[in-house]
Coordinates of C-alpha atoms in Angstrom, one line a residue:
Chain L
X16 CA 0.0 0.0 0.0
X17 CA 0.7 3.1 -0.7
X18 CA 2.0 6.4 2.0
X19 CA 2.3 9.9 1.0
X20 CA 6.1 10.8 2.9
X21 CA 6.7 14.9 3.3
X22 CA 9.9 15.6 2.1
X23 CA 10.1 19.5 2.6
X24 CA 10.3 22.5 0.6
X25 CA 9.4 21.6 -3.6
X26 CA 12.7 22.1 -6.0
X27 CA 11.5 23.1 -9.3
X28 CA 14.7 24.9 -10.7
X29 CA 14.6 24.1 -14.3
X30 CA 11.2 21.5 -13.7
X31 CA 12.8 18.9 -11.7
X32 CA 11.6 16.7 -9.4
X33 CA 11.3 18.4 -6.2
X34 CA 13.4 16.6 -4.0
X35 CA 14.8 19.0 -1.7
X36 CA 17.6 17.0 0.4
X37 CA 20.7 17.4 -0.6
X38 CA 21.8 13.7 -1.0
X39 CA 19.7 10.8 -0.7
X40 CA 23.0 8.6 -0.3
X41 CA 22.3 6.5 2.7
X42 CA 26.3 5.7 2.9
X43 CA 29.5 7.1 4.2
X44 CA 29.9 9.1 1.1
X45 CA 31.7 11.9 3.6
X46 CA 34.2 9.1 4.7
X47 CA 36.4 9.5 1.3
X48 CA 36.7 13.1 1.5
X49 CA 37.6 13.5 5.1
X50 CA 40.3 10.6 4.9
X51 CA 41.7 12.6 1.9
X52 CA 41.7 16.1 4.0
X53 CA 43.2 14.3 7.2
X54 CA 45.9 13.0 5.2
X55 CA 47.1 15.6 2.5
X56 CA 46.4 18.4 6.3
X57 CA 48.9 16.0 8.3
X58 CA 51.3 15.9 5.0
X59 CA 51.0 19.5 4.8
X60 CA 51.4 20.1 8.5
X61 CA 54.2 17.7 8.8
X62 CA 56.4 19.6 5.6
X63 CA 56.0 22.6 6.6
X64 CA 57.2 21.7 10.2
X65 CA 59.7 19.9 8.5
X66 CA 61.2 23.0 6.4
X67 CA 61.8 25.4 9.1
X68 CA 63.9 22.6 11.2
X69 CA 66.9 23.3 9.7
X70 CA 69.0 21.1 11.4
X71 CA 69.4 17.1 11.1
X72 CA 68.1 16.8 7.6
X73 CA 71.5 14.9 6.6
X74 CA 73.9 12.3 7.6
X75 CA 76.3 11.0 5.3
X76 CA 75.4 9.7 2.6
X77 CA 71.9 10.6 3.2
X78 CA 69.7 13.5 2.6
X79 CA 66.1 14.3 3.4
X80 CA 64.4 14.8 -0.1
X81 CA 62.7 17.7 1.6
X82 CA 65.9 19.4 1.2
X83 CA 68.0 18.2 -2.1
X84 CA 69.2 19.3 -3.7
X85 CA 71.3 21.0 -0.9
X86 CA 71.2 24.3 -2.5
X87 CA 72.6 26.3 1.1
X88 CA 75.6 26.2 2.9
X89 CA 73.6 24.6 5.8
X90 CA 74.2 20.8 4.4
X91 CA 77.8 21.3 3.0
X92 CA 79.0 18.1 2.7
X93 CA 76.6 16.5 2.1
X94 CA 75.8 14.4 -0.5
X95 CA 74.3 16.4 -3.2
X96 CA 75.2 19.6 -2.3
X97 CA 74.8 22.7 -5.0
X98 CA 75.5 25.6 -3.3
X99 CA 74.0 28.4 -5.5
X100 CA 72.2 30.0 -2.7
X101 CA 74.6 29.8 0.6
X102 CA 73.0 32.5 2.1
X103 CA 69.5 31.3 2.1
X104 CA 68.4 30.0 5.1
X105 CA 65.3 27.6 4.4
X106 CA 66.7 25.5 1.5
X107 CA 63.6 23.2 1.8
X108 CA 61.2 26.2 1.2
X109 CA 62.9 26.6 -2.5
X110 CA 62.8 22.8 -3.3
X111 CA 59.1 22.4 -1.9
X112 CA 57.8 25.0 -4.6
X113 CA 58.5 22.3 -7.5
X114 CA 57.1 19.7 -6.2
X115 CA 54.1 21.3 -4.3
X116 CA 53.3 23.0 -7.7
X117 CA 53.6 19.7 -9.5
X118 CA 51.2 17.9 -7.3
X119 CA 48.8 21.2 -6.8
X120 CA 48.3 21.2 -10.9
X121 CA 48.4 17.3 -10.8
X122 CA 44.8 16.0 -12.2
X123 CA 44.7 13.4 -9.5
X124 CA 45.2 15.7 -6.9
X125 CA 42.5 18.1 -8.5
X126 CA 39.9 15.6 -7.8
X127 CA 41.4 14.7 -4.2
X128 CA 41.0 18.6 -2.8
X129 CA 38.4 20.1 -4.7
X130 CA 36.3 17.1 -3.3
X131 CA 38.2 17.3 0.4
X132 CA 38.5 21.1 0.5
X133 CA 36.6 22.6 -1.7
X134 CA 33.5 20.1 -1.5
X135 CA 32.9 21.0 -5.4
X136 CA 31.5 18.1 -5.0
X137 CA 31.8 16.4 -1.4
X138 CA 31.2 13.0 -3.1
X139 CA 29.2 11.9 -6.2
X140 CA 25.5 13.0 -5.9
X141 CA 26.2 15.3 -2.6
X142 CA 25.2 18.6 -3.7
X143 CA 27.8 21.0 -3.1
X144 CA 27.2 24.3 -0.9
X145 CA 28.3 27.2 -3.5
X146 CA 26.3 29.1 -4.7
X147 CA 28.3 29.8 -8.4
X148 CA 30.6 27.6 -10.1
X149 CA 32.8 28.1 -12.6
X150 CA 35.4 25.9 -13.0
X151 CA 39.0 26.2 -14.1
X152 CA 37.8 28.8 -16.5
X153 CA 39.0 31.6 -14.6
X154 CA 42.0 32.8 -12.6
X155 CA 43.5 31.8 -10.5
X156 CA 42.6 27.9 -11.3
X157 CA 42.6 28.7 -14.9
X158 CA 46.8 28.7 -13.3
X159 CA 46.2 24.5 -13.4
X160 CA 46.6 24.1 -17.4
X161 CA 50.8 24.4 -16.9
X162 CA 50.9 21.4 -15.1
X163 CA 53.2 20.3 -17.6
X164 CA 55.4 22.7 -16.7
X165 CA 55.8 21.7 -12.9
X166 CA 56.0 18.1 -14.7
X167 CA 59.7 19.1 -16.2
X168 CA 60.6 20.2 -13.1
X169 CA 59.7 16.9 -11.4
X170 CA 61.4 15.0 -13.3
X171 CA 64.7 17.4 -13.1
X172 CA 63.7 16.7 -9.3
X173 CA 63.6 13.4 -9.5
X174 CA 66.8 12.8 -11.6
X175 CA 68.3 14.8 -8.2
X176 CA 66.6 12.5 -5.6
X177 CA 67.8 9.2 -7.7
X178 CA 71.2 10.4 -7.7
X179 CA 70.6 10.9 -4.2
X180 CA 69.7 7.2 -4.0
X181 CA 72.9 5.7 -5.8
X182 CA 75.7 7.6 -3.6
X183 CA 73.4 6.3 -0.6
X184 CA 75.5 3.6 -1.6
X185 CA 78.5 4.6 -0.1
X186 CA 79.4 4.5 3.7
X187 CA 79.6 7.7 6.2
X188 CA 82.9 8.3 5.4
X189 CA 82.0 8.1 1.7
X190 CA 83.6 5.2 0.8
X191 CA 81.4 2.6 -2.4
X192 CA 80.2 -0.2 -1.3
X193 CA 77.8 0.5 1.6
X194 CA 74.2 -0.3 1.7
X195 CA 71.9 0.3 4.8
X196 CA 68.3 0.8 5.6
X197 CA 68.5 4.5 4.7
X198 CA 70.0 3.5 1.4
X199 CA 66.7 1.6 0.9
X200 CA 64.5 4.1 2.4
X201 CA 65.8 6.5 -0.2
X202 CA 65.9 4.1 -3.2
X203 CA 61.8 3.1 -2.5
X204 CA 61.6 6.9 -2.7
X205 CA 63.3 7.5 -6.0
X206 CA 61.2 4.6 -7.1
X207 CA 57.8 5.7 -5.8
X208 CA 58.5 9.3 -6.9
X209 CA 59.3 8.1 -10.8
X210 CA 56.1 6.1 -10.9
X211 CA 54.2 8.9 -9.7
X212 CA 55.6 11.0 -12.2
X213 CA 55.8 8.7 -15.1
X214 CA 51.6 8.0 -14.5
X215 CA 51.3 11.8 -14.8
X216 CA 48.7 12.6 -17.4
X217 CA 50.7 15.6 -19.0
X218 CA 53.3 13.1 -19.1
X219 CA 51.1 10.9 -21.1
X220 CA 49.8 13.4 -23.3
X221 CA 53.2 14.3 -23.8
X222 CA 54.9 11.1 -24.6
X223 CA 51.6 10.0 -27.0
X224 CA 48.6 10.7 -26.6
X225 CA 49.1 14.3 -28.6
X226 CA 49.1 11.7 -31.7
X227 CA 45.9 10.4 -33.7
X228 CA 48.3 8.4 -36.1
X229 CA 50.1 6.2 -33.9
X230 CA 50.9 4.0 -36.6
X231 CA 53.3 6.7 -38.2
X232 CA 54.8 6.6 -35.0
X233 CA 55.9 3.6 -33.4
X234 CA 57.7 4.2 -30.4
X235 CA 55.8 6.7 -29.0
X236 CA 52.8 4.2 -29.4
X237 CA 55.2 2.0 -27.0
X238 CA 56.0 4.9 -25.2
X239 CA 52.7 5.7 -24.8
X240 CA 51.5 2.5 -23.2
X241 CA 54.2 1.9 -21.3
X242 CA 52.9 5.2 -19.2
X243 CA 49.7 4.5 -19.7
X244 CA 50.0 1.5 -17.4
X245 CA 51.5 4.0 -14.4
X246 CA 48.8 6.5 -15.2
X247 CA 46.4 4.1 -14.9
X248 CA 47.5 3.7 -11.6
X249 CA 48.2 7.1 -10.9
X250 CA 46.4 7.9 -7.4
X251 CA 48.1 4.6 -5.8
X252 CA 51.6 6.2 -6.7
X253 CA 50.3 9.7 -5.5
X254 CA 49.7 8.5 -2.3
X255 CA 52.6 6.3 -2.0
X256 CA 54.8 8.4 -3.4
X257 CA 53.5 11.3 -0.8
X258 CA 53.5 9.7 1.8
X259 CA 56.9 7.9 1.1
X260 CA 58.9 11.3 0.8
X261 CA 57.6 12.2 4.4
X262 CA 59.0 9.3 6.0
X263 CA 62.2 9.3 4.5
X264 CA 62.3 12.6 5.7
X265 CA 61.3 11.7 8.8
X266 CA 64.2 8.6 9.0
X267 CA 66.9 10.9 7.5
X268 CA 66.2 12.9 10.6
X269 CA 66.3 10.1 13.3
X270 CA 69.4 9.1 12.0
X271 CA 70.9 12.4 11.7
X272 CA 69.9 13.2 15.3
X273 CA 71.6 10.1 16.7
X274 CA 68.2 8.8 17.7
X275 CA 68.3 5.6 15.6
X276 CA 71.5 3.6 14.8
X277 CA 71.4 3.2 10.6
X278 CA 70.9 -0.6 10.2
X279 CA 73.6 -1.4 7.7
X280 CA 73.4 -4.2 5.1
X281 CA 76.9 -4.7 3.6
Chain J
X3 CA 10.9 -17.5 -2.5
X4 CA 9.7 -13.6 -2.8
X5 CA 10.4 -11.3 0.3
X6 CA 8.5 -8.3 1.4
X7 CA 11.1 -5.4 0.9
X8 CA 10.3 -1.6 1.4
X9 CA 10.4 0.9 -0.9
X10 CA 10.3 4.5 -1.6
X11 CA 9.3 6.2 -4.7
X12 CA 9.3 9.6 -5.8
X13 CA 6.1 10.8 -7.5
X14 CA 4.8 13.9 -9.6
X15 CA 5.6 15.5 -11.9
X16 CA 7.2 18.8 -13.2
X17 CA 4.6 21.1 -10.4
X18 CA 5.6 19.0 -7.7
X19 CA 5.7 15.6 -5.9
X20 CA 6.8 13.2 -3.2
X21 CA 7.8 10.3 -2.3
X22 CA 5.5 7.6 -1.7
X23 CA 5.9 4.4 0.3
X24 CA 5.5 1.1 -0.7
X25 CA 6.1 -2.9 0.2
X26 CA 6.6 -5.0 -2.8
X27 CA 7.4 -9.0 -3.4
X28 CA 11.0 -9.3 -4.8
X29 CA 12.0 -12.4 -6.2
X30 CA 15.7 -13.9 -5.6
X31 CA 17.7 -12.9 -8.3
X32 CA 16.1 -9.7 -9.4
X33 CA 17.1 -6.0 -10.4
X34 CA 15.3 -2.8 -9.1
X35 CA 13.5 -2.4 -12.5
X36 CA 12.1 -5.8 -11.7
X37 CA 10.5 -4.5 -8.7
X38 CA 9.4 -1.1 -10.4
X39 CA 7.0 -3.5 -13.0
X40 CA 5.6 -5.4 -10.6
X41 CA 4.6 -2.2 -8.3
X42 CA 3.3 -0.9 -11.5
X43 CA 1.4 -3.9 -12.2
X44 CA 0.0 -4.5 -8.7
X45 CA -0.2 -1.5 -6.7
X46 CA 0.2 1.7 -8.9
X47 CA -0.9 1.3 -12.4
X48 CA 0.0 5.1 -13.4
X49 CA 3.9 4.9 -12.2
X50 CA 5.8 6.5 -15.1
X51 CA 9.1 3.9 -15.8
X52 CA 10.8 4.2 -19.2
X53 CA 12.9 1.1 -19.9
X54 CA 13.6 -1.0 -23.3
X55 CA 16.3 -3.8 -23.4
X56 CA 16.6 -4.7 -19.6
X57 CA 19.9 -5.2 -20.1
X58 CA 22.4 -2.7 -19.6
X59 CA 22.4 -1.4 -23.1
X60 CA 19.5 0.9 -24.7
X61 CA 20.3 3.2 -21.5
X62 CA 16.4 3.9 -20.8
X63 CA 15.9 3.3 -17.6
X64 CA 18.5 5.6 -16.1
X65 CA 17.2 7.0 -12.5
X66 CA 18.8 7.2 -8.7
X67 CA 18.5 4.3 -6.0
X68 CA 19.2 5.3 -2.8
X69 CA 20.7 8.4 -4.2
X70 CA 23.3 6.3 -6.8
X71 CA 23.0 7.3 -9.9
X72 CA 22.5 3.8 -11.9
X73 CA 20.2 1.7 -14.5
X74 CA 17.6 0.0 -12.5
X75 CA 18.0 -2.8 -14.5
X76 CA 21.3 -3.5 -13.5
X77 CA 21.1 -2.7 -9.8
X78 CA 20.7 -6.2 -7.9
X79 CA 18.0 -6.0 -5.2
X80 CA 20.6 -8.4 -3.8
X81 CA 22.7 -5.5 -3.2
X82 CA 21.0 -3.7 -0.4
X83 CA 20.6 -5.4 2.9
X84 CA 16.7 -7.0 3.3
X85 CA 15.9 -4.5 6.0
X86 CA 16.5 -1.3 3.5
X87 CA 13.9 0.9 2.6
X88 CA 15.4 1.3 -0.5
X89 CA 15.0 4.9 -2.5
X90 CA 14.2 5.4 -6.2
X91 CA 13.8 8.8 -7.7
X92 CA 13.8 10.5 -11.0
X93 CA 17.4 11.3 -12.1
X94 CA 18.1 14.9 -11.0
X95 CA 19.7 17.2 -13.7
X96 CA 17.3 17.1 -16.1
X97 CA 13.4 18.3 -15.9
X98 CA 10.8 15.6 -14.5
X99 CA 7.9 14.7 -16.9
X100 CA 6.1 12.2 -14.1
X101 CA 7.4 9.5 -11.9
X102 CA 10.8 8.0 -13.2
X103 CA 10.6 9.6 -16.3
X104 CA 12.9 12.7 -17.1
X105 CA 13.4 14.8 -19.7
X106 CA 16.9 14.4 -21.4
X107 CA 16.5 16.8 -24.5
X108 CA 18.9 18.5 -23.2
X109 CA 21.5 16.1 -24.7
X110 CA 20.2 16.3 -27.7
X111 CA 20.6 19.8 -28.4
X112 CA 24.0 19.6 -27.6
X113 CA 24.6 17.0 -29.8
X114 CA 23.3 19.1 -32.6
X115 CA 26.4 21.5 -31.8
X116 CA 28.8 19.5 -32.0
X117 CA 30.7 19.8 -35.2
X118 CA 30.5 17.0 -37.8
X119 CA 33.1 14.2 -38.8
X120 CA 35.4 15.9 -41.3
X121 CA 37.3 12.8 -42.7
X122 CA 40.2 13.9 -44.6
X123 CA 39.8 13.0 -48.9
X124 CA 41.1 9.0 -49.7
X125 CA 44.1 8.6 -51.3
X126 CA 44.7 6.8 -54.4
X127 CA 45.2 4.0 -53.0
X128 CA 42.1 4.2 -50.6
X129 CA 39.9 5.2 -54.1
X130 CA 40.7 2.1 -55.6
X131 CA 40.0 0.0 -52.1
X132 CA 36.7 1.7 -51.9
X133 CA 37.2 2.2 -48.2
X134 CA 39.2 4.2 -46.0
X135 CA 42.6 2.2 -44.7
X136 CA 43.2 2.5 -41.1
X137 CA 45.5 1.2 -39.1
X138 CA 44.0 -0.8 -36.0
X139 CA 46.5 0.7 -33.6
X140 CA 45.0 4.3 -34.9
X141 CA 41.5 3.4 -34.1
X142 CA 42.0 0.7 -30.8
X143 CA 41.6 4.0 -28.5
X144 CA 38.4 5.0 -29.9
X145 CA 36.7 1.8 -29.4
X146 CA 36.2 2.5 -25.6
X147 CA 34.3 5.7 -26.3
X148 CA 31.8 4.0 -28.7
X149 CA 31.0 1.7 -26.0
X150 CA 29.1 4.9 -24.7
X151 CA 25.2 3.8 -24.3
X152 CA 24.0 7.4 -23.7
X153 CA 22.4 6.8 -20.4
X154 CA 23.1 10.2 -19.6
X155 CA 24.3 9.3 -16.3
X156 CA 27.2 11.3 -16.7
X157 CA 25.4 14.1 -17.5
X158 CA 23.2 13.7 -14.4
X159 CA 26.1 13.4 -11.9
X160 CA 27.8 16.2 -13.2
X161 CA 27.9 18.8 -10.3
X162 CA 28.9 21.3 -12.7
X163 CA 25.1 21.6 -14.1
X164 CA 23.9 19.0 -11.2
X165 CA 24.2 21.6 -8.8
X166 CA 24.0 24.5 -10.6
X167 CA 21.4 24.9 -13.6
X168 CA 22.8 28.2 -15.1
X169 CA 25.6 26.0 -16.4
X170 CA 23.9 24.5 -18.9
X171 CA 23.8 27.3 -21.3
X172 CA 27.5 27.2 -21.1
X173 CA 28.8 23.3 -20.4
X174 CA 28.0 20.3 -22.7
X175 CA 28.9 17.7 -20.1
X176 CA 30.8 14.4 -20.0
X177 CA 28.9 12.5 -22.3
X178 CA 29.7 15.3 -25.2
X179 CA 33.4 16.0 -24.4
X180 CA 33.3 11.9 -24.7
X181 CA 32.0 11.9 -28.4
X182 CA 34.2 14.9 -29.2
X183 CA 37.4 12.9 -27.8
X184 CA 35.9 10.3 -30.3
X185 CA 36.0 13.1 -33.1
X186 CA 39.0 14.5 -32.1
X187 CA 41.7 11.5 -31.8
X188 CA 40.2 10.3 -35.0
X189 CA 42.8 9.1 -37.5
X190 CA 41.1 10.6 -40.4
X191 CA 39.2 13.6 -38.7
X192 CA 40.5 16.8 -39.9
X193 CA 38.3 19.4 -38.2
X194 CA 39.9 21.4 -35.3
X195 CA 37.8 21.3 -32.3
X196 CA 39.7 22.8 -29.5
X197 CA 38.2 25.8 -29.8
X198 CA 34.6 25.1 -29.4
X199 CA 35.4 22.3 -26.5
X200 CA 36.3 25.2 -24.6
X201 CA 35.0 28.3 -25.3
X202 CA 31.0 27.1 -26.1
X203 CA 31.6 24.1 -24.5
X204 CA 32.9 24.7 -21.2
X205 CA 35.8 22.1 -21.1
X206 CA 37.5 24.4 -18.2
X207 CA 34.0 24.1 -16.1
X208 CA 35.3 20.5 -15.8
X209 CA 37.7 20.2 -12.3
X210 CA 37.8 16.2 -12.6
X211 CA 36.2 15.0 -9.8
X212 CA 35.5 11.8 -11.1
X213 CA 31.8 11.0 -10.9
X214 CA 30.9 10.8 -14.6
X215 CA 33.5 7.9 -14.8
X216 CA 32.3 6.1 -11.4
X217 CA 28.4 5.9 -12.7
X218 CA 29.2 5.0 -16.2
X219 CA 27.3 1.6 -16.4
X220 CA 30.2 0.8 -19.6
X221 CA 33.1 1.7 -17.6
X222 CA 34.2 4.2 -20.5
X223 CA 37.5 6.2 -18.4
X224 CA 35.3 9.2 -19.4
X225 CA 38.0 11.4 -17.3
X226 CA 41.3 9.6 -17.9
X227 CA 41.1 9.0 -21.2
X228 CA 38.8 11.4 -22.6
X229 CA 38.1 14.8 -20.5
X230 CA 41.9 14.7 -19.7
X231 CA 43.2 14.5 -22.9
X232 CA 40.9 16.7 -24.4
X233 CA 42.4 19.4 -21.8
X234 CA 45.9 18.5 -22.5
X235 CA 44.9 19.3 -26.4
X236 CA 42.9 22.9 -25.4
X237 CA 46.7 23.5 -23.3
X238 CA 48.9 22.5 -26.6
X239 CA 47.0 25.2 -28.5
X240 CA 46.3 27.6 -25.9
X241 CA 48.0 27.8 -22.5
X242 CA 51.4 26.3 -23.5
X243 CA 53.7 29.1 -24.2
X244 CA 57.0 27.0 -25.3
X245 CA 54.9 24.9 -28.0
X246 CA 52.9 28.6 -29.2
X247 CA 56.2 29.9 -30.0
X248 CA 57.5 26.4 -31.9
X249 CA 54.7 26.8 -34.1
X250 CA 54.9 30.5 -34.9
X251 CA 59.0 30.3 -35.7
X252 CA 57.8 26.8 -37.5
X253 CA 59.8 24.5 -35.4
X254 CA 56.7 22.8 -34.0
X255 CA 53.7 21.5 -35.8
X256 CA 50.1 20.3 -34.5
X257 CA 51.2 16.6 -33.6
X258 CA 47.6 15.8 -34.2
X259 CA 47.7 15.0 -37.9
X260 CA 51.2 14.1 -38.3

């Protein structure tokens, strides 16, 4: 049988139905979003803590990748050191631009904030609270269409941080032949950080998907695949890749600070 | 065996409506269109419900359940738990006629916008073929797009004209940008449509979020292989400074056709 249910105030905006609550989503559509804002807020919080401490950010051979390349006079000796700015005093302020910008533009990231932060939309079929929209269409998001551009620098970046990785291979007193678990930490960290990038869509635009004949152009058809399989992965590597670079931050420091003992391999 | 399960329908029509309650016999095995016929047949004659292939393909019978965006007749009544009251309304971008039953015209007069296939002319060789030659590498990406059933489920989770109706004089939504990614990658397509994508179609309203691709019953990557692309494309012309200067010295040439 049949029941009339009052469902408040009639929504006729352009004839719809008048349904007036704002999602009819029964479940935890809001648990996505706030998982995303708790972690990228704790990243965020975490870094920027992270680039005013100044101290303890290396130990031979290691670096935090907060702060290479070593671009101040603060890490001399360290193991990628390019001292082009001695004077300035927060070198991780300079690097964090790069990849900040890269992952700000990046259209995985997009999604993650304007649905954590922004709530344009909180979740699929959650009306959002603004009362205009207009997209990227204007400044300053209009700003996200030279992603590509952050995307060179990523991968000048992440050239650095792999170097960084290899001469992890020598000992404290910088002698080859050394592995330990920072060597590791920092080689997972190279790795995460090219499969991030390589998934990037600019990246896959880039490499191929620009072309319609990719039969005049065999190896960027390969080339094109080849990312297409990281891009197809792409939020995984985000996070991983995120959340990787803080903890190697975070271990550079604990060794640096004599808190932990650097487990060595060979 | 057939179970009591609890329902609630929305009702009415473009001057207003409600939900309405119900209890309806469900059958093991069957889909939430399944249960709309036989509350139709038994208990409310009038209910609007347009459907056609009951089976995930003519796109018809596109509505919400439990505030998903889906096709009833592929949502499993299996899905929700027995004690659910479970929720169907009338998808919500697009004008009510009664019941279930929306008006989607709005599709259609995009579609009318968008710019023709403009295949290049054969070559000899093609002439005397009869046919245009393709290569099946040139075409493979293209098949996922034509997979696109125009349910207009993309269109309806769309916040960008979901949640705000002005839009839609100025946004042709992801089901569009998804047949002019078709147009556009085309080997033999020669029209240029980057300007129209975003300046009449409002590729920029689009910030990604996603949904369009999570409700597409065909699993088309509307947003990674279609919206995103398309962008890169409106950036190669427009908002790429290094590859605007290649082309006006002549160093650089539009990749698309080469």
């Amino acid at each position: 049988m049949a029941a009339r249910v009052a469902t408040g105030e009639p929504e006729t905006a352009g004839g719809r139905a008048s349904i007036s609550a704002r999602t009819l989503r029964k479940d935890a559509w809001w648990r996505s979003p706030a998982t995303t804002a708790g972690v990228l807020l704790a990243f965020v919080i975490y870094s920027t803590w992270a680039a005013f401490q100044t101290t303890d950010y290396t130990w031979e051979p290691y670096i935090s990748p907060f702060f290479s390349p070593c671009i101040a006079d603060a890490c001399h000796g360290s193991s990628s050191t390019w001292s082009f700015v001695p004077w300035w005093p927060l070198p991780a302020i300079l690097i964090l631009i790069f990849p900040l910008g890269f992952r700000l533009t990046c259209y995985y990231y997009r999604k993650a904030y304007y649905r954590a932060f922004w709530l344009a939309p909180p979740a699929c079929a959650v009306a959002e609270p603004h009362r205009r929209y207009t997209g990227e269409t204007r400044f300053p998001l209009v700003l996200q269409n030279i992603h590509r551009y952050f995307l060179y620098f990523a991968v000048i970046f992440n050239i650095i941080l792999s170097y960084d990785a290899i001469v992890a291979f020598r000992d404290h007193s910088g002698a080859w032949g050394h592995m330990g678990l920072g060597t590791l930490v920092l080689l997972i960290n190279a790795a995460l950080l090219w499969t991030y990038t390589l998934g990037c869509h600019s990246c896959r635009h880039l490499c191929g998907g620009k072309l319609n004949i990719f039969s005049r152009h065999r190896f960027r058809l390969r080339l094109w695949k080849f990312v297409s399989w990281f891009n197809e992965r792409h939020m995984q590597f985000a996070w991983a890749s995120l959340v990787w670079v803080a903890l190697s931050d975070v271990y550079v420091r604990l060794v640096a600070s004599g808190l932990i003992h650097d487990p060595r391999f060979f | 065996m057939a179970t009591e399960r609890r329902f609630r329908v929305w009702r009415g029509d473009a001057k207003g409506g409600d939900f309405h309650d119900y209890t309806v016999p469900v059958e093991e095995g069957e889909v939430v269109l399944d249960v709309m016929h036989r509350l139709q047949a038994q208990q409310a004659n009038d209910l609007a419900v347009r459907w056609n292939c009951k089976a995930g393909k003519c796109g018809s019978c596109s509505a919400e359940v439990n505030g998903h965006p889906t096709l009833m007749c592929m949502t499993r009544m299996s899905d929700f738990p027995p004690d659910d009251v479970v929720t169907v309304s009338p998808i919500r971008t697009f004008p009510v006629i009664r019941d279930l039953v929306t008006d989607v015209s709005f599709n259609y007069e995009v579609a009318k916008r968008i710019v023709p296939f403009q295949p290049r002319p054969m070559t000899e060789e093609e002439k005397e073929a009869g046919s245009y030659l393709l290569a099946q590498e040139d075409i493979d990406r293209l098949q996922e797009f034509r997979k696109c059933i125009e349910c207009f489920l993309c269109q309806n989770v769309c916040h960008v004209i979901r949640d705000h109706e002005e839009n839609k004089r100025n946004f042709a939504g992801p089901r569009f940008f998804i047949r002019n990614a078709e147009l556009e990658m085309h080997p033999l397509d020669t029209a240029d449509r980057r300007d129209q994508l975003q300046d009449e179609f409002g590729l920029g309203y689009c910030n990604i979020t996603k949904c369009c691709t999570e409700v597409c019953p065909e699993g088309i990557h509307i947003t990674d292989n279609g919206i995103i692309p398309l962008k890169e494309r409106v950036v190669d012309k427009r908002y790429d400074p290094i590859a605007w200067l290649g082309r006006k010295i002549g160093f650089a040439k539009d990749q698309r056709r080469l």
